[in-house]
């Protein structure tokens, strides 16, 4: 940060998805250092492999009587 200003931003999660606020669209159109993505940064072959491996490890933990690392209520 220079002069207490953000020099750039990359946003993957927005407050009101899938709608992008007019303020963000205007900043992007004005050439600000802003990257907007459609909440899809994890879509890759590697990410899907990791999700499957993580799920299998969690199942293994539970079957061994251990608490899950990533519990969802």
Tab-separated table of C-alpha atoms in Angstrom:
chain	number	residue	atom	x	y	z
A	1	UNK	CA	0.000	0.000	0.000
A	2	UNK	CA	1.191	3.444	-0.889
A	3	UNK	CA	-0.493	6.388	0.748
A	4	UNK	CA	-2.855	3.958	2.517
A	5	UNK	CA	-4.443	2.915	-0.794
A	6	UNK	CA	-4.967	-0.578	-2.134
A	7	UNK	CA	-2.930	-0.992	-5.325
A	8	UNK	CA	-4.991	-3.858	-6.707
A	9	UNK	CA	-7.531	-6.531	-5.816
A	10	UNK	CA	-8.605	-9.960	-7.074
A	11	UNK	CA	-12.124	-10.903	-5.978
A	12	UNK	CA	-13.606	-14.390	-6.302
A	13	UNK	CA	-16.426	-14.112	-3.749
A	14	UNK	CA	-18.837	-11.211	-3.906
A	15	UNK	CA	-21.525	-10.076	-1.469
A	16	UNK	CA	-24.524	-10.632	-3.761
A	17	UNK	CA	-23.496	-13.355	-6.204
A	18	UNK	CA	-24.070	-13.747	-9.059
A	19	UNK	CA	-24.779	-10.000	-9.292
A	20	UNK	CA	-21.762	-7.695	-9.479
A	21	UNK	CA	-22.298	-4.255	-7.981
A	22	UNK	CA	-22.317	-1.236	-10.269
A	23	UNK	CA	-19.402	0.195	-8.268
A	24	UNK	CA	-17.187	-2.832	-8.979
A	25	UNK	CA	-18.181	-2.915	-12.650
A	26	UNK	CA	-17.434	0.791	-13.004
A	27	UNK	CA	-14.023	0.365	-11.340
A	28	UNK	CA	-13.184	-2.535	-13.637
A	29	UNK	CA	-14.335	-0.612	-16.735
A	30	UNK	CA	-12.281	2.404	-15.637
A	31	UNK	CA	-9.117	0.314	-15.782
A	32	UNK	CA	-8.581	-0.047	-12.045
A	33	UNK	CA	-6.285	-2.858	-10.945
A	34	UNK	CA	-9.224	-5.165	-10.295
A	35	UNK	CA	-9.783	-8.789	-11.246
A	36	UNK	CA	-13.273	-10.253	-10.875
A	37	UNK	CA	-13.941	-13.968	-11.320
A	38	UNK	CA	-17.244	-15.868	-11.180
A	39	UNK	CA	-16.541	-17.641	-7.855
A	40	UNK	CA	-14.822	-20.373	-9.792
A	41	UNK	CA	-11.161	-20.039	-8.834
A	42	UNK	CA	-10.978	-23.646	-7.671
A	43	UNK	CA	-12.244	-25.207	-10.915
A	44	UNK	CA	-9.325	-27.283	-12.126
A	45	UNK	CA	-8.428	-30.946	-12.474
A	46	UNK	CA	-6.025	-30.571	-9.557
A	47	UNK	CA	-8.696	-29.037	-7.323
A	48	UNK	CA	-11.157	-31.837	-8.048
A	49	UNK	CA	-8.465	-34.445	-7.308
A	50	UNK	CA	-7.689	-32.705	-4.014
A	51	UNK	CA	-11.393	-32.603	-3.051
A	52	UNK	CA	-11.710	-36.357	-3.641
A	53	UNK	CA	-8.549	-37.106	-1.658
A	54	UNK	CA	-9.611	-34.835	1.189
A	55	UNK	CA	-13.046	-36.477	1.362
A	56	UNK	CA	-11.479	-39.952	1.402
A	57	UNK	CA	-9.077	-38.963	4.198
A	58	UNK	CA	-11.982	-37.572	6.233
A	59	UNK	CA	-13.973	-40.794	5.779
A	60	UNK	CA	-10.900	-42.740	6.893
A	61	UNK	CA	-10.574	-40.582	10.019
A	62	UNK	CA	-14.207	-41.161	10.953
A	63	UNK	CA	-13.987	-44.923	10.343
A	64	UNK	CA	-10.957	-45.003	12.677
A	65	UNK	CA	-12.976	-43.241	15.393
A	66	UNK	CA	-11.251	-39.872	15.018
A	67	UNK	CA	-13.196	-36.606	14.721
A	68	UNK	CA	-13.327	-35.041	11.256
A	69	UNK	CA	-11.115	-32.050	10.523
A	70	UNK	CA	-13.790	-30.406	8.408
A	71	UNK	CA	-17.139	-30.935	10.134
A	72	UNK	CA	-20.208	-29.388	8.539
A	73	UNK	CA	-23.433	-29.105	10.505
